[in-house]
Amino acid sequence: MRVVFLGAPGVGKGTQAERVADQFGVAKISTGDLLRDAVRNQTPLGREAKNYMDQGKLVPDAVVIGLVNEKLSGQSCENGFILDGFPRTVPQAEELGKALKVNGSGLDRVINFQVSREDVVRRLSGRRSCPKCQSTFHVDFAKSKVEGVCDRCSESLVQRSDDRREAIEMRLQVYDEQTSPLVRYYEERKLLTIVDASGAVDAVFERLSQVLSPYCAQ
Ligand code: AMP
């Protein structure tokens, strides 16, 4: 299974990628998570990325492409992968195509998650994340058992700096301008499938599994 999850910030790509990776035994590559790790560990790459991320802007293509190529060539991707949040620009998509071609492969499918703009803003502004294990919760739709505390590792939950309202607006604008052209890009390559991502996580997962099961090796 070699798939890309595409869609505006807040459509639930990360949550679904986590579940699909568990269910189908494939690797999840989330560029947002990789970059947040680099920021937390204060690596040179993390220091470069932080300013862009806090403002809701995209990190330069060369930085992100390098990160993804390193992961794709690793052992964890042998059974396949889900790319969550990559590619986000046409040059990233082109580089991904080239990297896969070198290995004699290509993408099986690109899933375009669709949710209304109001839902996206509601999901992002109420999202709370665990800085340690990256689990995400929502103040209304997916509450943690104890308010403000991670169910998995008991760490205090935080609001991501880019989930504040000003950054959300910038991220949605960046999506419209730089990422949404990928819908057409993959449509032209006959790879795009739209999945309705509104409603409960389980219901979305059900719809998604139906689309993805033909690409599962087992
Ligand atoms: P996400 O968790 O996918 O919403 O990503 C959080 C932030 O990381 C984005 O707002 C960007 O600043 C950065 N980022 C993640 N993926 C990419 C990408 N493919 N290209 C450029 N920047 C990215």
PDB file of N, CA, C and O in Angstrom, residues 56-123:
ATOM      1  N   GLY A  56       2.372  29.198  10.559  1.00  0.00           N
ATOM      2  CA  GLY A  56       1.411  28.476   9.711  1.00  0.00           C
ATOM      3  C   GLY A  56       1.837  28.428   8.255  1.00  0.00           C
ATOM      4  O   GLY A  56       1.057  28.104   7.368  1.00  0.00           O
ATOM      5  N   LYS A  57       3.122  28.771   8.010  1.00  0.00           N
ATOM      6  CA  LYS A  57       3.626  28.730   6.627  1.00  0.00           C
ATOM      7  C   LYS A  57       4.295  27.392   6.332  1.00  0.00           C
ATOM      8  O   LYS A  57       4.634  26.658   7.262  1.00  0.00           O
ATOM      9  N   LEU A  58       4.534  27.118   5.057  1.00  0.00           N
ATOM     10  CA  LEU A  58       5.199  25.863   4.709  1.00  0.00           C
ATOM     11  C   LEU A  58       6.704  25.982   4.910  1.00  0.00           C
ATOM     12  O   LEU A  58       7.305  27.014   4.621  1.00  0.00           O
ATOM     13  N   VAL A  59       7.287  24.896   5.379  1.00  0.00           N
ATOM     14  CA  VAL A  59       8.737  24.775   5.492  1.00  0.00           C
ATOM     15  C   VAL A  59       9.267  24.589   4.061  1.00  0.00           C
ATOM     16  O   VAL A  59       8.587  23.965   3.236  1.00  0.00           O
ATOM     17  N   PRO A  60      10.452  25.134   3.732  1.00  0.00           N
ATOM     18  CA  PRO A  60      10.937  25.026   2.341  1.00  0.00           C
ATOM     19  C   PRO A  60      10.950  23.585   1.810  1.00  0.00           C
ATOM     20  O   PRO A  60      11.280  22.649   2.548  1.00  0.00           O
ATOM     21  N   ASP A  61      10.613  23.451   0.536  1.00  0.00           N
ATOM     22  CA  ASP A  61      10.500  22.127  -0.096  1.00  0.00           C
ATOM     23  C   ASP A  61      11.730  21.248   0.137  1.00  0.00           C
ATOM     24  O   ASP A  61      11.604  20.074   0.494  1.00  0.00           O
ATOM     25  N   ALA A  62      12.932  21.839  -0.052  1.00  0.00           N
ATOM     26  CA  ALA A  62      14.153  21.016   0.009  1.00  0.00           C
ATOM     27  C   ALA A  62      14.290  20.325   1.370  1.00  0.00           C
ATOM     28  O   ALA A  62      14.699  19.169   1.442  1.00  0.00           O
ATOM     29  N   VAL A  63      13.892  21.029   2.442  1.00  0.00           N
ATOM     30  CA  VAL A  63      14.017  20.479   3.794  1.00  0.00           C
ATOM     31  C   VAL A  63      13.100  19.264   3.941  1.00  0.00           C
ATOM     32  O   VAL A  63      13.505  18.191   4.403  1.00  0.00           O
ATOM     33  N   VAL A  64      11.857  19.449   3.518  1.00  0.00           N
ATOM     34  CA  VAL A  64      10.856  18.396   3.722  1.00  0.00           C
ATOM     35  C   VAL A  64      11.118  17.195   2.803  1.00  0.00           C
ATOM     36  O   VAL A  64      10.983  16.043   3.214  1.00  0.00           O
ATOM     37  N   ILE A  65      11.531  17.478   1.583  1.00  0.00           N
ATOM     38  CA  ILE A  65      11.797  16.390   0.631  1.00  0.00           C
ATOM     39  C   ILE A  65      12.924  15.500   1.163  1.00  0.00           C
ATOM     40  O   ILE A  65      12.834  14.271   1.120  1.00  0.00           O
ATOM     41  N   GLY A  66      13.969  16.138   1.720  1.00  0.00           N
ATOM     42  CA  GLY A  66      15.083  15.374   2.289  1.00  0.00           C
ATOM     43  C   GLY A  66      14.606  14.451   3.399  1.00  0.00           C
ATOM     44  O   GLY A  66      14.966  13.269   3.447  1.00  0.00           O
ATOM     45  N   LEU A  67      13.740  14.980   4.266  1.00  0.00           N
ATOM     46  CA  LEU A  67      13.210  14.196   5.390  1.00  0.00           C
ATOM     47  C   LEU A  67      12.441  12.970   4.890  1.00  0.00           C
ATOM     48  O   LEU A  67      12.610  11.858   5.387  1.00  0.00           O
ATOM     49  N   VAL A  68      11.582  13.192   3.905  1.00  0.00           N
ATOM     50  CA  VAL A  68      10.717  12.111   3.417  1.00  0.00           C
ATOM     51  C   VAL A  68      11.531  11.053   2.673  1.00  0.00           C
ATOM     52  O   VAL A  68      11.343   9.850   2.881  1.00  0.00           O
ATOM     53  N   ASN A  69      12.480  11.495   1.862  1.00  0.00           N
ATOM     54  CA  ASN A  69      13.289  10.523   1.105  1.00  0.00           C
ATOM     55  C   ASN A  69      14.045   9.591   2.038  1.00  0.00           C
ATOM     56  O   ASN A  69      14.144   8.391   1.790  1.00  0.00           O
ATOM     57  N   GLU A  70      14.528  10.167   3.126  1.00  0.00           N
ATOM     58  CA  GLU A  70      15.261   9.356   4.098  1.00  0.00           C
ATOM     59  C   GLU A  70      14.343   8.275   4.678  1.00  0.00           C
ATOM     60  O   GLU A  70      14.713   7.120   4.795  1.00  0.00           O
ATOM     61  N   LYS A  71      13.105   8.652   4.999  1.00  0.00           N
ATOM     62  CA  LYS A  71      12.147   7.689   5.580  1.00  0.00           C
ATOM     63  C   LYS A  71      11.740   6.634   4.560  1.00  0.00           C
ATOM     64  O   LYS A  71      11.644   5.444   4.864  1.00  0.00           O
ATOM     65  N   LEU A  72      11.470   7.088   3.318  1.00  0.00           N
ATOM     66  CA  LEU A  72      10.977   6.149   2.302  1.00  0.00           C
ATOM     67  C   LEU A  72      11.979   5.038   2.016  1.00  0.00           C
ATOM     68  O   LEU A  72      11.601   3.915   1.685  1.00  0.00           O
ATOM     69  N   SER A  73      13.269   5.367   2.150  1.00  0.00           N
ATOM     70  CA  SER A  73      14.271   4.346   1.831  1.00  0.00           C
ATOM     71  C   SER A  73      14.546   3.444   3.045  1.00  0.00           C
ATOM     72  O   SER A  73      15.299   2.483   2.947  1.00  0.00           O
ATOM     73  N   GLY A  74      13.901   3.733   4.174  1.00  0.00           N
ATOM     74  CA  GLY A  74      14.128   2.932   5.384  1.00  0.00           C
ATOM     75  C   GLY A  74      13.333   1.626   5.376  1.00  0.00           C
ATOM     76  O   GLY A  74      12.397   1.447   4.599  1.00  0.00           O
ATOM     77  N   GLN A  75      13.738   0.736   6.296  1.00  0.00           N
ATOM     78  CA  GLN A  75      13.132  -0.593   6.372  1.00  0.00           C
ATOM     79  C   GLN A  75      11.644  -0.550   6.723  1.00  0.00           C
ATOM     80  O   GLN A  75      10.873  -1.393   6.287  1.00  0.00           O
ATOM     81  N   SER A  76      11.246   0.466   7.518  1.00  0.00           N
ATOM     82  CA  SER A  76       9.862   0.505   8.001  1.00  0.00           C
ATOM     83  C   SER A  76       8.857   0.630   6.854  1.00  0.00           C
ATOM     84  O   SER A  76       7.679   0.361   7.025  1.00  0.00           O
ATOM     85  N   CYS A  77       9.327   1.035   5.683  1.00  0.00           N
ATOM     86  CA  CYS A  77       8.397   1.232   4.555  1.00  0.00           C
ATOM     87  C   CYS A  77       8.296   0.009   3.648  1.00  0.00           C
ATOM     88  O   CYS A  77       7.661   0.070   2.597  1.00  0.00           O
ATOM     89  N   GLU A  78       8.919  -1.093   4.050  1.00  0.00           N
ATOM     90  CA  GLU A  78       8.933  -2.270   3.170  1.00  0.00           C
ATOM     91  C   GLU A  78       7.545  -2.784   2.820  1.00  0.00           C
ATOM     92  O   GLU A  78       7.298  -3.255   1.714  1.00  0.00           O
ATOM     93  N   ASN A  79       6.607  -2.701   3.800  1.00  0.00           N
ATOM     94  CA  ASN A  79       5.236  -3.172   3.528  1.00  0.00           C
ATOM     95  C   ASN A  79       4.347  -2.083   2.958  1.00  0.00           C
ATOM     96  O   ASN A  79       3.153  -2.294   2.779  1.00  0.00           O
ATOM     97  N   GLY A  80       4.914  -0.914   2.740  1.00  0.00           N
ATOM     98  CA  GLY A  80       4.122   0.192   2.219  1.00  0.00           C
ATOM     99  C   GLY A  80       4.091   1.353   3.183  1.00  0.00           C
ATOM    100  O   GLY A  80       4.687   1.287   4.259  1.00  0.00           O
ATOM    101  N   PHE A  81       3.402   2.423   2.766  1.00  0.00           N
ATOM    102  CA  PHE A  81       3.397   3.630   3.587  1.00  0.00           C
ATOM    103  C   PHE A  81       2.161   4.476   3.329  1.00  0.00           C
ATOM    104  O   PHE A  81       1.514   4.355   2.285  1.00  0.00           O
ATOM    105  N   ILE A  82       1.875   5.303   4.322  1.00  0.00           N
ATOM    106  CA  ILE A  82       0.875   6.359   4.161  1.00  0.00           C
ATOM    107  C   ILE A  82       1.625   7.659   4.368  1.00  0.00           C
ATOM    108  O   ILE A  82       2.287   7.839   5.391  1.00  0.00           O
ATOM    109  N   LEU A  83       1.537   8.538   3.420  1.00  0.00           N
ATOM    110  CA  LEU A  83       2.137   9.858   3.584  1.00  0.00           C
ATOM    111  C   LEU A  83       1.057  10.813   4.059  1.00  0.00           C
ATOM    112  O   LEU A  83       0.049  11.013   3.381  1.00  0.00           O
ATOM    113  N   ASP A  84       1.275  11.377   5.251  1.00  0.00           N
ATOM    114  CA  ASP A  84       0.287  12.271   5.859  1.00  0.00           C
ATOM    115  C   ASP A  84       0.880  13.684   5.870  1.00  0.00           C
ATOM    116  O   ASP A  84       1.842  13.943   6.582  1.00  0.00           O
ATOM    117  N   GLY A  85       0.316  14.554   5.037  1.00  0.00           N
ATOM    118  CA  GLY A  85       0.815  15.935   5.014  1.00  0.00           C
ATOM    119  C   GLY A  85       1.962  16.149   4.044  1.00  0.00           C
ATOM    120  O   GLY A  85       2.609  17.187   4.062  1.00  0.00           O
ATOM    121  N   PHE A  86       2.213  15.199   3.198  1.00  0.00           N
ATOM    122  CA  PHE A  86       3.227  15.307   2.147  1.00  0.00           C
ATOM    123  C   PHE A  86       2.741  14.513   0.944  1.00  0.00           C
ATOM    124  O   PHE A  86       2.286  13.387   1.137  1.00  0.00           O
ATOM    125  N   PRO A  87       2.835  15.041  -0.264  1.00  0.00           N
ATOM    126  CA  PRO A  87       3.329  16.352  -0.654  1.00  0.00           C
ATOM    127  C   PRO A  87       2.322  17.461  -0.372  1.00  0.00           C
ATOM    128  O   PRO A  87       1.131  17.219  -0.264  1.00  0.00           O
ATOM    129  N   ARG A  88       2.837  18.691  -0.260  1.00  0.00           N
ATOM    130  CA  ARG A  88       1.980  19.855  -0.038  1.00  0.00           C
ATOM    131  C   ARG A  88       2.169  20.898  -1.126  1.00  0.00           C
ATOM    132  O   ARG A  88       1.525  21.933  -1.091  1.00  0.00           O
ATOM    133  N   THR A  89       3.086  20.650  -2.047  1.00  0.00           N
ATOM    134  CA  THR A  89       3.281  21.567  -3.179  1.00  0.00           C
ATOM    135  C   THR A  89       3.523  20.701  -4.419  1.00  0.00           C
ATOM    136  O   THR A  89       3.899  19.524  -4.295  1.00  0.00           O
ATOM    137  N   VAL A  90       3.362  21.308  -5.601  1.00  0.00           N
ATOM    138  CA  VAL A  90       3.604  20.537  -6.829  1.00  0.00           C
ATOM    139  C   VAL A  90       5.074  20.083  -6.915  1.00  0.00           C
ATOM    140  O   VAL A  90       5.321  18.911  -7.223  1.00  0.00           O
ATOM    141  N   PRO A  91       6.065  20.952  -6.603  1.00  0.00           N
ATOM    142  CA  PRO A  91       7.448  20.445  -6.640  1.00  0.00           C
ATOM    143  C   PRO A  91       7.669  19.248  -5.705  1.00  0.00           C
ATOM    144  O   PRO A  91       8.385  18.305  -6.054  1.00  0.00           O
ATOM    145  N   GLN A  92       7.018  19.237  -4.543  1.00  0.00           N
ATOM    146  CA  GLN A  92       7.148  18.069  -3.638  1.00  0.00           C
ATOM    147  C   GLN A  92       6.559  16.824  -4.305  1.00  0.00           C
ATOM    148  O   GLN A  92       7.119  15.731  -4.219  1.00  0.00           O
ATOM    149  N   ALA A  93       5.428  16.984  -4.978  1.00  0.00           N
ATOM    150  CA  ALA A  93       4.782  15.836  -5.643  1.00  0.00           C
ATOM    151  C   ALA A  93       5.687  15.301  -6.745  1.00  0.00           C
ATOM    152  O   ALA A  93       5.817  14.081  -6.931  1.00  0.00           O
ATOM    153  N   GLU A  94       6.329  16.223  -7.460  1.00  0.00           N
ATOM    154  CA  GLU A  94       7.212  15.776  -8.544  1.00  0.00           C
ATOM    155  C   GLU A  94       8.419  15.019  -7.992  1.00  0.00           C
ATOM    156  O   GLU A  94       8.806  13.985  -8.539  1.00  0.00           O
ATOM    157  N   GLU A  95       8.983  15.518  -6.910  1.00  0.00           N
ATOM    158  CA  GLU A  95      10.126  14.838  -6.301  1.00  0.00           C
ATOM    159  C   GLU A  95       9.732  13.468  -5.766  1.00  0.00           C
ATOM    160  O   GLU A  95      10.478  12.501  -5.873  1.00  0.00           O
ATOM    161  N   LEU A  96       8.537  13.382  -5.194  1.00  0.00           N
ATOM    162  CA  LEU A  96       8.051  12.089  -4.686  1.00  0.00           C
ATOM    163  C   LEU A  96       7.934  11.102  -5.850  1.00  0.00           C
ATOM    164  O   LEU A  96       8.370   9.949  -5.748  1.00  0.00           O
ATOM    165  N   GLY A  97       7.350  11.568  -6.946  1.00  0.00           N
ATOM    166  CA  GLY A  97       7.206  10.703  -8.134  1.00  0.00           C
ATOM    167  C   GLY A  97       8.555  10.167  -8.577  1.00  0.00           C
ATOM    168  O   GLY A  97       8.713   8.971  -8.841  1.00  0.00           O
ATOM    169  N   LYS A  98       9.547  11.049  -8.600  1.00  0.00           N
ATOM    170  CA  LYS A  98      10.886  10.633  -9.044  1.00  0.00           C
ATOM    171  C   LYS A  98      11.484   9.613  -8.088  1.00  0.00           C
ATOM    172  O   LYS A  98      12.048   8.602  -8.503  1.00  0.00           O
ATOM    173  N   ALA A  99      11.350   9.883  -6.771  1.00  0.00           N
ATOM    174  CA  ALA A  99      11.950   8.986  -5.764  1.00  0.00           C
ATOM    175  C   ALA A  99      11.333   7.587  -5.871  1.00  0.00           C
ATOM    176  O   ALA A  99      12.034   6.583  -5.757  1.00  0.00           O
ATOM    177  N   LEU A 100      10.025   7.516  -6.109  1.00  0.00           N
ATOM    178  CA  LEU A 100       9.375   6.204  -6.193  1.00  0.00           C
ATOM    179  C   LEU A 100       9.760   5.492  -7.483  1.00  0.00           C
ATOM    180  O   LEU A 100       9.932   4.272  -7.511  1.00  0.00           O
ATOM    181  N   LYS A 101       9.908   6.262  -8.548  1.00  0.00           N
ATOM    182  CA  LYS A 101      10.269   5.677  -9.841  1.00  0.00           C
ATOM    183  C   LYS A 101      11.642   5.003  -9.773  1.00  0.00           C
ATOM    184  O   LYS A 101      11.846   3.939 -10.369  1.00  0.00           O
ATOM    185  N   VAL A 102      12.554   5.624  -9.029  1.00  0.00           N
ATOM    186  CA  VAL A 102      13.892   5.044  -8.874  1.00  0.00           C
ATOM    187  C   VAL A 102      13.785   3.620  -8.321  1.00  0.00           C
ATOM    188  O   VAL A 102      14.530   2.721  -8.698  1.00  0.00           O
ATOM    189  N   ASN A 103      12.802   3.402  -7.420  1.00  0.00           N
ATOM    190  CA  ASN A 103      12.605   2.059  -6.843  1.00  0.00           C
ATOM    191  C   ASN A 103      11.676   1.207  -7.703  1.00  0.00           C
ATOM    192  O   ASN A 103      11.221   0.156  -7.273  1.00  0.00           O
ATOM    193  N   GLY A 104      11.328   1.695  -8.865  1.00  0.00           N
ATOM    194  CA  GLY A 104      10.442   0.944  -9.765  1.00  0.00           C
ATOM    195  C   GLY A 104       9.007   0.888  -9.277  1.00  0.00           C
ATOM    196  O   GLY A 104       8.248  -0.004  -9.654  1.00  0.00           O
ATOM    197  N   SER A 105       8.603   1.831  -8.424  1.00  0.00           N
ATOM    198  CA  SER A 105       7.216   1.805  -7.946  1.00  0.00           C
ATOM    199  C   SER A 105       6.545   3.157  -8.189  1.00  0.00           C
ATOM    200  O   SER A 105       7.132   4.055  -8.783  1.00  0.00           O
ATOM    201  N   GLY A 106       5.325   3.253  -7.736  1.00  0.00           N
ATOM    202  CA  GLY A 106       4.578   4.508  -7.845  1.00  0.00           C
ATOM    203  C   GLY A 106       3.495   4.498  -6.792  1.00  0.00           C
ATOM    204  O   GLY A 106       3.379   3.534  -6.020  1.00  0.00           O
ATOM    205  N   LEU A 107       2.691   5.550  -6.744  1.00  0.00           N
ATOM    206  CA  LEU A 107       1.612   5.594  -5.753  1.00  0.00           C
ATOM    207  C   LEU A 107       0.445   4.717  -6.205  1.00  0.00           C
ATOM    208  O   LEU A 107       0.160   4.621  -7.404  1.00  0.00           O
ATOM    209  N   ASP A 108      -0.222   4.081  -5.229  1.00  0.00           N
ATOM    210  CA  ASP A 108      -1.443   3.322  -5.558  1.00  0.00           C
ATOM    211  C   ASP A 108      -2.640   4.258  -5.594  1.00  0.00           C
ATOM    212  O   ASP A 108      -3.534   4.114  -6.426  1.00  0.00           O
ATOM    213  N   ARG A 109      -2.698   5.193  -4.648  1.00  0.00           N
ATOM    214  CA  ARG A 109      -3.883   6.045  -4.525  1.00  0.00           C
ATOM    215  C   ARG A 109      -3.567   7.302  -3.734  1.00  0.00           C
ATOM    216  O   ARG A 109      -2.696   7.308  -2.866  1.00  0.00           O
ATOM    217  N   VAL A 110      -4.300   8.355  -4.061  1.00  0.00           N
ATOM    218  CA  VAL A 110      -4.234   9.601  -3.280  1.00  0.00           C
ATOM    219  C   VAL A 110      -5.644   9.866  -2.771  1.00  0.00           C
ATOM    220  O   VAL A 110      -6.596   9.925  -3.555  1.00  0.00           O
ATOM    221  N   ILE A 111      -5.770   9.964  -1.454  1.00  0.00           N
ATOM    222  CA  ILE A 111      -7.090  10.184  -0.858  1.00  0.00           C
ATOM    223  C   ILE A 111      -7.257  11.666  -0.567  1.00  0.00           C
ATOM    224  O   ILE A 111      -6.432  12.263   0.133  1.00  0.00           O
ATOM    225  N   ASN A 112      -8.317  12.247  -1.108  1.00  0.00           N
ATOM    226  CA  ASN A 112      -8.602  13.650  -0.815  1.00  0.00           C
ATOM    227  C   ASN A 112      -9.724  13.720   0.212  1.00  0.00           C
ATOM    228  O   ASN A 112     -10.880  13.423  -0.089  1.00  0.00           O
ATOM    229  N   PHE A 113      -9.360  14.075   1.451  1.00  0.00           N
ATOM    230  CA  PHE A 113     -10.333  14.159   2.543  1.00  0.00           C
ATOM    231  C   PHE A 113     -11.101  15.467   2.434  1.00  0.00           C
ATOM    232  O   PHE A 113     -10.494  16.535   2.361  1.00  0.00           O
ATOM    233  N   GLN A 114     -12.436  15.367   2.464  1.00  0.00           N
ATOM    234  CA  GLN A 114     -13.232  16.583   2.341  1.00  0.00           C
ATOM    235  C   GLN A 114     -14.142  16.840   3.528  1.00  0.00           C
ATOM    236  O   GLN A 114     -14.889  15.953   3.953  1.00  0.00           O
ATOM    237  N   VAL A 115     -14.041  18.060   4.057  1.00  0.00           N
ATOM    238  CA  VAL A 115     -14.860  18.510   5.185  1.00  0.00           C
ATOM    239  C   VAL A 115     -15.148  19.992   4.957  1.00  0.00           C
ATOM    240  O   VAL A 115     -14.331  20.675   4.329  1.00  0.00           O
ATOM    241  N   SER A 116     -16.265  20.513   5.487  1.00  0.00           N
ATOM    242  CA  SER A 116     -16.569  21.931   5.288  1.00  0.00           C
ATOM    243  C   SER A 116     -15.549  22.800   6.024  1.00  0.00           C
ATOM    244  O   SER A 116     -14.924  22.355   6.989  1.00  0.00           O
ATOM    245  N   ARG A 117     -15.386  24.017   5.555  1.00  0.00           N
ATOM    246  CA  ARG A 117     -14.426  24.944   6.164  1.00  0.00           C
ATOM    247  C   ARG A 117     -14.749  25.199   7.644  1.00  0.00           C
ATOM    248  O   ARG A 117     -13.874  25.254   8.490  1.00  0.00           O
ATOM    249  N   GLU A 118     -16.067  25.337   7.954  1.00  0.00           N
ATOM    250  CA  GLU A 118     -16.439  25.576   9.371  1.00  0.00           C
ATOM    251  C   GLU A 118     -15.981  24.420  10.257  1.00  0.00           C
ATOM    252  O   GLU A 118     -15.483  24.624  11.357  1.00  0.00           O
ATOM    253  N   ASP A 119     -16.185  23.190   9.775  1.00  0.00           N
ATOM    254  CA  ASP A 119     -15.780  22.024  10.569  1.00  0.00           C
ATOM    255  C   ASP A 119     -14.276  22.010  10.793  1.00  0.00           C
ATOM    256  O   ASP A 119     -13.796  21.664  11.878  1.00  0.00           O
ATOM    257  N   VAL A 120     -13.534  22.376   9.748  1.00  0.00           N
ATOM    258  CA  VAL A 120     -12.078  22.372   9.846  1.00  0.00           C
ATOM    259  C   VAL A 120     -11.632  23.342  10.937  1.00  0.00           C
ATOM    260  O   VAL A 120     -10.807  23.001  11.793  1.00  0.00           O
ATOM    261  N   VAL A 121     -12.206  24.553  10.947  1.00  0.00           N
ATOM    262  CA  VAL A 121     -11.813  25.554  11.949  1.00  0.00           C
ATOM    263  C   VAL A 121     -12.187  25.067  13.349  1.00  0.00           C
ATOM    264  O   VAL A 121     -11.408  25.171  14.295  1.00  0.00           O
ATOM    265  N   ARG A 122     -13.384  24.458  13.469  1.00  0.00           N
ATOM    266  CA  ARG A 122     -13.822  23.944  14.770  1.00  0.00           C
ATOM    267  C   ARG A 122     -12.882  22.835  15.257  1.00  0.00           C
ATOM    268  O   ARG A 122     -12.482  22.790  16.410  1.00  0.00           O
ATOM    269  N   ARG A 123     -12.516  21.940  14.332  1.00  0.00           N
ATOM    270  CA  ARG A 123     -11.635  20.826  14.718  1.00  0.00           C
ATOM    271  C   ARG A 123     -10.266  21.333  15.146  1.00  0.00           C
ATOM    272  O   ARG A 123      -9.696  20.879  16.133  1.00  0.00           O
TER     273      ARG A 123
END
